[in-house]
PDB file of C-alpha atoms in Angstrom:
ATOM      1  CA  MET A   1      13.786  17.761 -29.083  1.00 88.00           C
ATOM      2  CA  GLN A   2      13.168  14.047 -29.675  1.00 93.00           C
ATOM      3  CA  TRP A   3      12.379  12.086 -32.870  1.00 94.00           C
ATOM      4  CA  THR A   4      11.218   8.575 -33.541  1.00 95.00           C
ATOM      5  CA  ILE A   5      13.511   6.726 -35.842  1.00 95.00           C
ATOM      6  CA  ALA A   6      11.338   7.528 -38.884  1.00 94.00           C
ATOM      7  CA  GLU A   7      11.310  11.218 -37.817  1.00 95.00           C
ATOM      8  CA  LEU A   8      15.049  11.099 -37.327  1.00 95.00           C
ATOM      9  CA  ALA A   9      15.463   9.676 -40.786  1.00 94.00           C
ATOM     10  CA  SER A  10      13.265  12.552 -42.225  1.00 94.00           C
ATOM     11  CA  GLU A  11      15.389  15.123 -40.358  1.00 93.00           C
ATOM     12  CA  ALA A  12      18.691  13.500 -41.453  1.00 93.00           C
ATOM     13  CA  ALA A  13      17.472  13.280 -45.062  1.00 91.00           C
ATOM     14  CA  ALA A  14      16.466  17.096 -45.041  1.00 90.00           C
ATOM     15  CA  ALA A  15      19.832  18.120 -43.479  1.00 90.00           C
ATOM     16  CA  VAL A  16      21.751  16.068 -46.033  1.00 89.00           C
ATOM     17  CA  GLU A  17      19.830  17.756 -48.836  1.00 87.00           C
ATOM     18  CA  ARG A  18      20.148  21.219 -47.308  1.00 86.00           C
ATOM     19  CA  LEU A  19      23.908  20.747 -46.831  1.00 85.00           C
ATOM     20  CA  GLY A  20      24.419  19.403 -50.382  1.00 84.00           C
ATOM     21  CA  ILE A  21      26.091  16.192 -49.132  1.00 84.00           C
ATOM     22  CA  GLU A  22      26.367  13.674 -51.870  1.00 80.00           C
ATOM     23  CA  ALA A  23      28.607  10.663 -52.393  1.00 71.00           C
ATOM     24  CA  PRO A  24      31.152  11.272 -55.238  1.00 68.00           C
ATOM     25  CA  ASN A  25      31.014   7.690 -56.562  1.00 63.00           C
ATOM     26  CA  GLY A  26      27.213   7.356 -56.469  1.00 61.00           C
ATOM     27  CA  LYS A  27      27.603   3.910 -54.718  1.00 57.00           C
ATOM     28  CA  VAL A  28      26.655   5.141 -51.230  1.00 59.00           C
ATOM     29  CA  GLY A  29      23.096   5.693 -50.496  1.00 63.00           C
ATOM     30  CA  GLU A  30      22.838   9.434 -50.075  1.00 68.00           C
ATOM     31  CA  VAL A  31      19.322   9.742 -48.445  1.00 81.00           C
ATOM     32  CA  PRO A  32      19.253   8.375 -44.829  1.00 87.00           C
ATOM     33  CA  ASP A  33      16.219   6.248 -44.238  1.00 90.00           C
ATOM     34  CA  VAL A  34      15.008   4.027 -41.279  1.00 93.00           C
ATOM     35  CA  ARG A  35      16.811   0.932 -42.658  1.00 92.00           C
ATOM     36  CA  MET A  36      20.137   2.697 -42.978  1.00 92.00           C
ATOM     37  CA  LEU A  37      19.842   4.239 -39.398  1.00 94.00           C
ATOM     38  CA  ARG A  38      19.112   0.718 -38.029  1.00 93.00           C
ATOM     39  CA  TYR A  39      22.227  -0.474 -39.877  1.00 93.00           C
ATOM     40  CA  TYR A  40      24.299   2.414 -38.517  1.00 93.00           C
ATOM     41  CA  GLY A  41      23.106   1.450 -35.032  1.00 93.00           C
ATOM     42  CA  SER A  42      24.268  -2.204 -35.526  1.00 92.00           C
ATOM     43  CA  LEU A  43      27.695  -0.906 -36.459  1.00 92.00           C
ATOM     44  CA  GLY A  44      27.952   1.342 -33.588  1.00 91.00           C
ATOM     45  CA  LEU A  45      27.801   4.494 -35.719  1.00 94.00           C
ATOM     46  CA  LEU A  46      24.526   5.686 -34.099  1.00 94.00           C
ATOM     47  CA  ASP A  47      24.115   5.576 -30.267  1.00 94.00           C
ATOM     48  CA  ARG A  48      21.313   3.662 -28.679  1.00 93.00           C
ATOM     49  CA  PRO A  49      18.141   5.744 -28.420  1.00 94.00           C
ATOM     50  CA  ALA A  50      18.059   8.500 -25.793  1.00 93.00           C
ATOM     51  CA  ASP A  51      14.801   7.218 -24.514  1.00 93.00           C
ATOM     52  CA  VAL A  52      12.454   4.364 -24.899  1.00 93.00           C
ATOM     53  CA  ARG A  53       8.721   4.640 -24.044  1.00 94.00           C
ATOM     54  CA  GLY A  54       6.766   1.495 -24.493  1.00 93.00           C
ATOM     55  CA  ARG A  55       7.811   0.128 -27.909  1.00 93.00           C
ATOM     56  CA  THR A  56       8.899   3.499 -29.228  1.00 94.00           C
ATOM     57  CA  ALA A  57      12.524   4.654 -29.234  1.00 94.00           C
ATOM     58  CA  TYR A  58      13.429   8.364 -29.243  1.00 95.00           C
ATOM     59  CA  TYR A  59      16.464  10.020 -30.638  1.00 96.00           C
ATOM     60  CA  GLU A  60      17.969  13.420 -29.988  1.00 95.00           C
ATOM     61  CA  ARG A  61      20.262  16.005 -31.693  1.00 95.00           C
ATOM     62  CA  ARG A  62      23.439  13.821 -31.075  1.00 95.00           C
ATOM     63  CA  HIS A  63      22.018  11.091 -33.199  1.00 96.00           C
ATOM     64  CA  LEU A  64      21.224  13.536 -36.044  1.00 96.00           C
ATOM     65  CA  LEU A  65      24.773  14.909 -35.784  1.00 96.00           C
ATOM     66  CA  GLN A  66      26.089  11.263 -35.992  1.00 96.00           C
ATOM     67  CA  VAL A  67      24.167  10.497 -39.182  1.00 95.00           C
ATOM     68  CA  ILE A  68      25.257  13.799 -40.820  1.00 94.00           C
ATOM     69  CA  ALA A  69      28.865  13.189 -39.830  1.00 95.00           C
ATOM     70  CA  VAL A  70      28.828   9.700 -41.367  1.00 94.00           C
ATOM     71  CA  LYS A  71      27.275  11.019 -44.569  1.00 93.00           C
ATOM     72  CA  ARG A  72      29.903  13.799 -44.612  1.00 92.00           C
ATOM     73  CA  LEU A  73      32.684  11.366 -44.227  1.00 93.00           C
ATOM     74  CA  GLN A  74      31.328   9.051 -46.912  1.00 91.00           C
ATOM     75  CA  ALA A  75      31.019  12.152 -49.241  1.00 89.00           C
ATOM     76  CA  ASP A  76      34.661  12.741 -48.439  1.00 88.00           C
ATOM     77  CA  GLY A  77      35.396   9.277 -49.707  1.00 88.00           C
ATOM     78  CA  GLU A  78      35.726   7.479 -46.366  1.00 90.00           C
ATOM     79  CA  THR A  79      34.415   3.975 -45.888  1.00 89.00           C
ATOM     80  CA  LEU A  80      31.951   3.063 -43.059  1.00 90.00           C
ATOM     81  CA  ALA A  81      34.795   1.241 -41.395  1.00 91.00           C
ATOM     82  CA  GLN A  82      36.970   4.462 -41.442  1.00 93.00           C
ATOM     83  CA  ALA A  83      34.001   6.471 -40.268  1.00 93.00           C
ATOM     84  CA  GLN A  84      33.520   4.016 -37.312  1.00 92.00           C
ATOM     85  CA  ARG A  85      37.107   4.596 -36.201  1.00 92.00           C
ATOM     86  CA  ARG A  86      37.035   8.348 -36.692  1.00 93.00           C
ATOM     87  CA  LEU A  87      33.692   8.823 -34.822  1.00 93.00           C
ATOM     88  CA  LEU A  88      34.229   6.578 -31.945  1.00 90.00           C
ATOM     89  CA  GLY A  89      34.099   8.462 -28.763  1.00 88.00           C
ATOM     90  CA  CYS A  90      33.459  11.975 -30.434  1.00 92.00           C
ATOM     91  CA  THR A  91      31.807  14.631 -28.470  1.00 93.00           C
ATOM     92  CA  ASP A  92      28.816  16.561 -29.805  1.00 92.00           C
ATOM     93  CA  ALA A  93      31.198  19.419 -30.621  1.00 92.00           C
ATOM     94  CA  GLU A  94      33.555  17.120 -32.549  1.00 94.00           C
ATOM     95  CA  LEU A  95      30.631  15.694 -34.433  1.00 94.00           C
ATOM     96  CA  GLU A  96      29.462  19.288 -35.378  1.00 92.00           C
ATOM     97  CA  THR A  97      32.982  20.009 -36.685  1.00 92.00           C
ATOM     98  CA  ILE A  98      33.081  16.743 -38.777  1.00 92.00           C
ATOM     99  CA  ALA A  99      29.552  17.242 -40.014  1.00 89.00           C
ATOM    100  CA  ARG A 100      30.435  20.895 -41.142  1.00 86.00           C
ATOM    101  CA  LEU A 101      26.861  22.133 -40.538  1.00 82.00           C
ATOM    102  CA  ASP A 102      27.654  25.563 -41.672  1.00 77.00           C
ATOM    103  CA  GLU A 103      28.930  24.492 -44.954  1.00 72.00           C
ATOM    104  CA  VAL A 104      26.129  24.478 -47.556  1.00 60.00           C
ATOM    105  CA  LYS A 105      26.826  23.620 -51.109  1.00 54.00           C
ATOM    106  CA  GLN A 106      24.898  24.216 -54.233  1.00 47.00           C
ATOM    107  CA  ARG A 107      23.737  20.702 -55.036  1.00 46.00           C
ATOM    108  CA  LYS A 108      24.226  19.593 -58.538  1.00 48.00           C
ATOM    109  CA  ARG A 109      21.565  17.569 -60.300  1.00 47.00           C
ATOM    110  CA  PHE A 110      22.902  14.277 -61.609  1.00 45.00           C
ATOM    111  CA  TRP A 111      21.341  14.647 -65.029  1.00 44.00           C
ATOM    112  CA  ALA A 112      23.074  17.951 -65.555  1.00 47.00           C
ATOM    113  CA  GLN A 113      26.536  16.360 -65.135  1.00 51.00           C
ATOM    114  CA  ALA A 114      28.380  14.393 -67.803  1.00 52.00           C
ATOM    115  CA  PRO A 115      29.362  10.852 -66.552  1.00 50.00           C
ATOM    116  CA  ASP A 116      32.941  10.177 -65.735  1.00 53.00           C
ATOM    117  CA  LEU A 117      33.644   7.346 -67.877  1.00 49.00           C
ATOM    118  CA  HIS A 118      37.341   7.070 -66.995  1.00 53.00           C
ATOM    119  CA  SER A 119      36.992   6.451 -63.298  1.00 52.00           C
ATOM    120  CA  ALA A 120      37.537   2.906 -61.919  1.00 48.00           C
ATOM    121  CA  PRO A 121      34.612   1.290 -60.296  1.00 50.00           C
ATOM    122  CA  VAL A 122      34.637   1.516 -56.569  1.00 46.00           C
ATOM    123  CA  SER A 123      34.348  -1.921 -54.769  1.00 47.00           C
ATOM    124  CA  ALA A 124      32.704  -2.423 -51.474  1.00 45.00           C
ATOM    125  CA  PRO A 125      35.047  -3.082 -48.530  1.00 47.00           C
ATOM    126  CA  ALA A 126      35.893  -6.633 -47.813  1.00 47.00           C
ATOM    127  CA  PRO A 127      33.774  -8.115 -44.948  1.00 45.00           C
ATOM    128  CA  ALA A 128      36.983  -8.288 -42.793  1.00 45.00           C
ATOM    129  CA  GLU A 129      37.354  -4.486 -43.005  1.00 55.00           C
ATOM    130  CA  MET A 130      33.981  -3.887 -41.628  1.00 59.00           C
ATOM    131  CA  SER A 131      33.690  -3.530 -37.821  1.00 65.00           C
ATOM    132  CA  VAL A 132      30.844  -4.220 -35.569  1.00 68.00           C
ATOM    133  CA  GLY A 133      30.216  -1.993 -32.618  1.00 71.00           C
ATOM    134  CA  VAL A 134      28.674  -3.293 -29.436  1.00 72.00           C
ATOM    135  CA  HIS A 135      27.407  -0.457 -27.276  1.00 69.00           C
ATOM    136  CA  LEU A 136      27.907  -1.192 -23.631  1.00 71.00           C
ATOM    137  CA  ALA A 137      27.109   2.313 -22.098  1.00 69.00           C
ATOM    138  CA  PRO A 138      27.321   6.023 -23.060  1.00 65.00           C
ATOM    139  CA  GLY A 139      30.865   6.627 -24.041  1.00 65.00           C
ATOM    140  CA  CYS A 140      31.621   2.962 -24.224  1.00 75.00           C
ATOM    141  CA  THR A 141      31.338   1.078 -27.428  1.00 75.00           C
ATOM    142  CA  VAL A 142      33.561  -2.049 -28.222  1.00 76.00           C
ATOM    143  CA  LEU A 143      34.437  -2.449 -31.811  1.00 74.00           C
ATOM    144  CA  PHE A 144      35.163  -5.892 -33.486  1.00 73.00           C
ATOM    145  CA  THR A 145      36.280  -6.787 -36.847  1.00 71.00           C
ATOM    146  CA  PRO A 146      34.991 -10.386 -36.753  1.00 69.00           C
ATOM    147  CA  GLU A 147      35.923 -13.253 -39.070  1.00 70.00           C
ATOM    148  CA  ARG A 148      32.257 -14.059 -39.303  1.00 71.00           C
ATOM    149  CA  THR A 149      28.934 -12.308 -38.863  1.00 72.00           C
ATOM    150  CA  LEU A 150      27.949 -11.862 -35.155  1.00 71.00           C
ATOM    151  CA  ASP A 151      24.612 -13.416 -34.221  1.00 74.00           C
ATOM    152  CA  ALA A 152      22.233 -12.532 -31.399  1.00 72.00           C
ATOM    153  CA  ALA A 153      23.876 -14.980 -29.112  1.00 78.00           C
ATOM    154  CA  ASP A 154      27.291 -13.628 -29.840  1.00 76.00           C
ATOM    155  CA  LEU A 155      26.196 -10.099 -29.058  1.00 74.00           C
ATOM    156  CA  ALA A 156      24.484 -11.149 -25.827  1.00 76.00           C
ATOM    157  CA  ALA A 157      27.632 -13.020 -24.724  1.00 80.00           C
ATOM    158  CA  ILE A 158      29.771  -9.938 -25.519  1.00 82.00           C
ATOM    159  CA  ARG A 159      27.436  -7.737 -23.505  1.00 78.00           C
ATOM    160  CA  ALA A 160      27.495 -10.103 -20.527  1.00 81.00           C
ATOM    161  CA  ALA A 161      31.306 -10.368 -20.524  1.00 85.00           C
ATOM    162  CA  GLY A 162      31.482  -6.553 -20.884  1.00 81.00           C
ATOM    163  CA  ARG A 163      29.655  -6.068 -17.645  1.00 82.00           C
ATOM    164  CA  GLU A 164      32.853  -6.474 -15.645  1.00 84.00           C
ATOM    165  CA  LEU A 165      34.809  -4.216 -17.994  1.00 83.00           C
ATOM    166  CA  LEU A 166      32.090  -1.611 -17.655  1.00 81.00           C
ATOM    167  CA  HIS A 167      32.007  -1.786 -13.925  1.00 80.00           C
ATOM    168  CA  THR A 168      35.816  -1.314 -13.865  1.00 81.00           C
ATOM    169  CA  LEU A 169      35.592   1.654 -16.208  1.00 79.00           C
ATOM    170  CA  GLU A 170      32.838   3.121 -13.964  1.00 80.00           C
ATOM    171  CA  ARG A 171      34.985   2.690 -10.772  1.00 82.00           C
ATOM    172  CA  ARG A 172      37.848   4.354 -12.493  1.00 79.00           C
ATOM    173  CA  GLY A 173      35.739   7.381 -13.651  1.00 79.00           C
ATOM    174  CA  ILE A 174      36.407   6.559 -17.314  1.00 78.00           C
ATOM    175  CA  VAL A 175      32.625   6.237 -18.220  1.00 74.00           C
ATOM    176  CA  ALA A 176      29.669   7.492 -16.301  1.00 72.00           C
ATOM    177  CA  ALA A 177      27.781   4.969 -14.165  1.00 67.00           C
ATOM    178  CA  GLU A 178      24.565   3.906 -15.910  1.00 59.00           C
ATOM    179  CA  ARG A 179      21.478   2.500 -14.003  1.00 49.00           C
ATOM    180  CA  ASN A 180      20.697  -0.049 -16.726  1.00 49.00           C
ATOM    181  CA  THR A 181      24.049  -1.591 -17.687  1.00 43.00           C
ATOM    182  CA  PRO A 182      23.979  -4.301 -20.426  1.00 45.00           C
TER     183      PRO A 182
END
Protein backbone atom coordinates (compact mmCIF):
# COMPACT_ATOMS: atom_id res chain seq x y z
CA MET A 1 0.00 0.00 0.00
CA GLN A 2 1.25 3.47 -0.86
CA TRP A 3 0.14 6.87 0.38
CA THR A 4 0.75 10.48 -0.58
CA ILE A 5 2.25 12.59 2.18
CA ALA A 6 -1.22 13.89 3.14
CA GLU A 7 -2.57 10.33 3.27
CA LEU A 8 0.46 9.22 5.32
CA ALA A 9 -0.18 12.07 7.76
CA SER A 10 -3.81 10.96 8.06
CA GLU A 11 -2.85 7.30 8.60
CA ALA A 12 -0.23 8.29 11.18
CA ALA A 13 -2.67 10.56 13.02
CA ALA A 14 -5.24 7.74 13.15
CA ALA A 15 -2.60 5.30 14.44
CA VAL A 16 -1.39 7.73 17.12
CA GLU A 17 -5.01 8.23 18.22
CA ARG A 18 -5.78 4.50 18.18
CA LEU A 19 -2.63 3.66 20.16
CA GLY A 20 -3.25 6.43 22.68
CA ILE A 21 0.16 8.00 22.15
CA GLU A 22 0.37 11.42 23.74
CA ALA A 23 3.16 13.66 24.90
CA PRO A 24 3.46 13.76 28.69
CA ASN A 25 4.42 17.44 28.77
CA GLY A 26 1.98 18.74 26.17
CA LYS A 27 4.82 20.54 24.37
CA VAL A 28 5.18 18.02 21.56
CA GLY A 29 2.70 18.12 18.70
CA GLU A 30 0.69 14.95 19.11
CA VAL A 31 -1.10 14.72 15.78
CA PRO A 32 1.20 14.16 12.80
CA ASP A 33 0.47 16.43 9.87
CA VAL A 34 2.10 17.11 6.49
CA ARG A 35 4.31 19.86 7.88
CA MET A 36 5.55 17.62 10.69
CA LEU A 37 6.32 14.79 8.26
CA ARG A 38 8.32 17.12 6.02
CA TYR A 39 10.24 18.30 9.08
CA TYR A 40 10.92 14.69 10.09
CA GLY A 41 12.20 14.05 6.56
CA SER A 42 14.59 17.00 6.80
CA LEU A 43 15.96 15.58 10.07
CA GLY A 44 16.42 12.09 8.61
CA LEU A 45 13.69 10.62 10.84
CA LEU A 46 11.60 9.73 7.78
CA ASP A 47 13.12 7.99 4.76
CA ARG A 48 12.80 9.48 1.31
CA PRO A 49 9.60 8.52 -0.50
CA ALA A 50 9.44 4.95 -1.79
CA ASP A 51 8.30 6.16 -5.21
CA VAL A 52 7.84 9.43 -7.06
CA ARG A 53 5.47 9.68 -10.01
CA GLY A 54 5.43 13.05 -11.66
CA ARG A 55 5.33 15.54 -8.81
CA THR A 56 3.69 13.15 -6.36
CA ALA A 57 5.72 11.25 -3.77
CA TYR A 58 4.45 7.97 -2.34
CA TYR A 59 5.17 6.50 1.05
CA GLU A 60 4.86 2.95 2.39
CA ARG A 61 4.37 1.06 5.64
CA ARG A 62 7.98 1.65 6.75
CA HIS A 63 7.35 5.39 6.71
CA LEU A 64 4.26 4.93 8.86
CA LEU A 65 6.30 2.83 11.31
CA GLN A 66 8.94 5.56 11.46
CA VAL A 67 6.38 8.24 12.33
CA ILE A 68 4.72 6.09 14.98
CA ALA A 69 8.11 5.17 16.46
CA VAL A 70 9.10 8.85 16.70
CA LYS A 71 5.80 9.74 18.36
CA ARG A 72 6.17 6.78 20.78
CA LEU A 73 9.70 7.86 21.73
CA GLN A 74 8.55 11.44 22.25
CA ALA A 75 5.70 10.19 24.42
CA ASP A 76 8.33 8.30 26.43
CA GLY A 77 10.14 11.61 27.00
CA GLU A 78 12.86 11.42 24.35
CA THR A 79 13.86 14.46 22.30
CA LEU A 80 13.96 14.40 18.51
CA ALA A 81 17.76 14.31 18.70
CA GLN A 82 17.59 11.20 20.88
CA ALA A 83 15.02 9.65 18.54
CA GLN A 84 17.34 10.30 15.58
CA ARG A 85 20.17 8.42 17.21
CA ARG A 86 17.91 5.57 18.32
CA LEU A 87 16.09 5.07 15.00
CA LEU A 88 19.06 5.44 12.66
CA GLY A 89 19.47 2.23 10.68
CA CYS A 90 16.51 0.44 12.28
CA THR A 91 14.90 -2.42 10.39
CA ASP A 92 11.13 -2.58 9.98
CA ALA A 93 10.98 -5.20 12.75
CA GLU A 94 12.92 -2.93 15.11
CA LEU A 95 10.62 -0.01 14.24
CA GLU A 96 7.59 -2.20 15.04
CA THR A 97 9.09 -3.06 18.42
CA ILE A 98 9.78 0.59 19.24
CA ALA A 99 6.34 1.69 17.99
CA ARG A 100 4.67 -0.96 20.20
CA LEU A 101 1.80 -1.38 17.75
CA ASP A 102 0.09 -3.95 19.97
CA GLU A 103 -0.06 -1.60 22.96
CA VAL A 104 -3.34 0.30 22.92
CA LYS A 105 -3.96 2.62 25.84
CA GLN A 106 -7.18 4.23 26.95
CA ARG A 107 -6.68 7.83 25.90
CA LYS A 108 -7.40 10.35 28.62
CA ARG A 109 -9.08 13.60 27.71
CA PHE A 110 -7.06 16.65 28.73
CA TRP A 111 -10.08 18.40 30.27
CA ALA A 112 -10.67 15.45 32.59
CA GLN A 113 -7.20 15.69 34.12
CA ALA A 114 -6.11 18.10 36.83
CA PRO A 115 -3.10 20.13 35.67
CA ASP A 116 0.26 19.35 37.26
CA LEU A 117 1.15 22.75 38.67
CA HIS A 118 4.38 21.55 40.26
CA SER A 119 6.22 20.26 37.21
CA ALA A 120 9.02 22.34 35.82
CA PRO A 121 8.55 23.69 32.30
CA VAL A 122 10.29 21.65 29.66
CA SER A 123 12.62 23.65 27.44
CA ALA A 124 13.28 22.93 23.81
CA PRO A 125 16.65 21.35 23.04
CA ALA A 126 19.41 23.76 22.21
CA PRO A 127 20.04 24.06 18.45
CA ALA A 128 23.43 22.36 18.87
CA GLU A 129 21.65 19.24 20.17
CA MET A 130 19.57 18.88 17.01
CA SER A 131 20.99 16.79 14.22
CA VAL A 132 20.35 17.05 10.52
CA GLY A 133 20.18 13.80 8.57
CA VAL A 134 21.30 13.78 4.95
CA HIS A 135 19.94 10.67 3.27
CA LEU A 136 22.40 9.29 0.71
CA ALA A 137 20.74 5.93 -0.10
CA PRO A 138 18.56 3.28 1.56
CA GLY A 139 20.37 2.32 4.73
CA CYS A 140 22.77 5.27 4.53
CA THR A 141 21.96 8.56 6.26
CA VAL A 142 24.70 10.86 7.51
CA LEU A 143 23.89 12.79 10.70
CA PHE A 144 25.31 16.21 11.48
CA THR A 145 24.99 18.44 14.51
CA PRO A 146 25.93 21.64 12.71
CA GLU A 147 26.92 24.88 14.38
CA ARG A 148 24.59 26.67 11.97
CA THR A 149 21.58 25.86 9.85
CA LEU A 150 22.48 24.01 6.67
CA ASP A 151 21.15 25.58 3.48
CA ALA A 152 20.39 23.97 0.12
CA ALA A 153 23.94 24.57 -1.12
CA ASP A 154 25.38 22.86 1.98
CA LEU A 155 23.11 19.84 1.49
CA ALA A 156 24.02 19.62 -2.20
CA ALA A 157 27.74 19.76 -1.35
CA ILE A 158 27.33 17.05 1.31
CA ARG A 159 25.46 14.80 -1.13
CA ALA A 160 28.09 15.36 -3.83
CA ALA A 161 30.90 14.57 -1.40
CA GLY A 162 28.95 11.56 -0.16
CA ARG A 163 28.98 9.90 -3.61
CA GLU A 164 32.46 8.46 -3.11
CA LEU A 165 31.58 7.25 0.38
CA LEU A 166 28.42 5.67 -0.99
CA HIS A 167 30.32 3.93 -3.81
CA THR A 168 32.83 2.57 -1.27
CA LEU A 169 30.01 1.30 0.94
CA GLU A 170 28.32 -0.33 -2.06
CA ARG A 171 31.57 -2.03 -3.17
CA ARG A 172 32.04 -3.42 0.33
CA GLY A 173 28.42 -4.63 0.47
CA ILE A 174 27.55 -2.40 3.42
CA VAL A 175 24.67 -0.72 1.57
CA ALA A 176 22.75 -1.93 -1.46
CA ALA A 177 23.66 -0.43 -4.81
CA GLU A 178 21.12 2.15 -5.93
CA ARG A 179 20.51 3.21 -9.50
CA ASN A 180 19.94 6.88 -8.69
CA THR A 181 22.62 7.82 -6.18
CA PRO A 182 22.66 11.40 -4.87
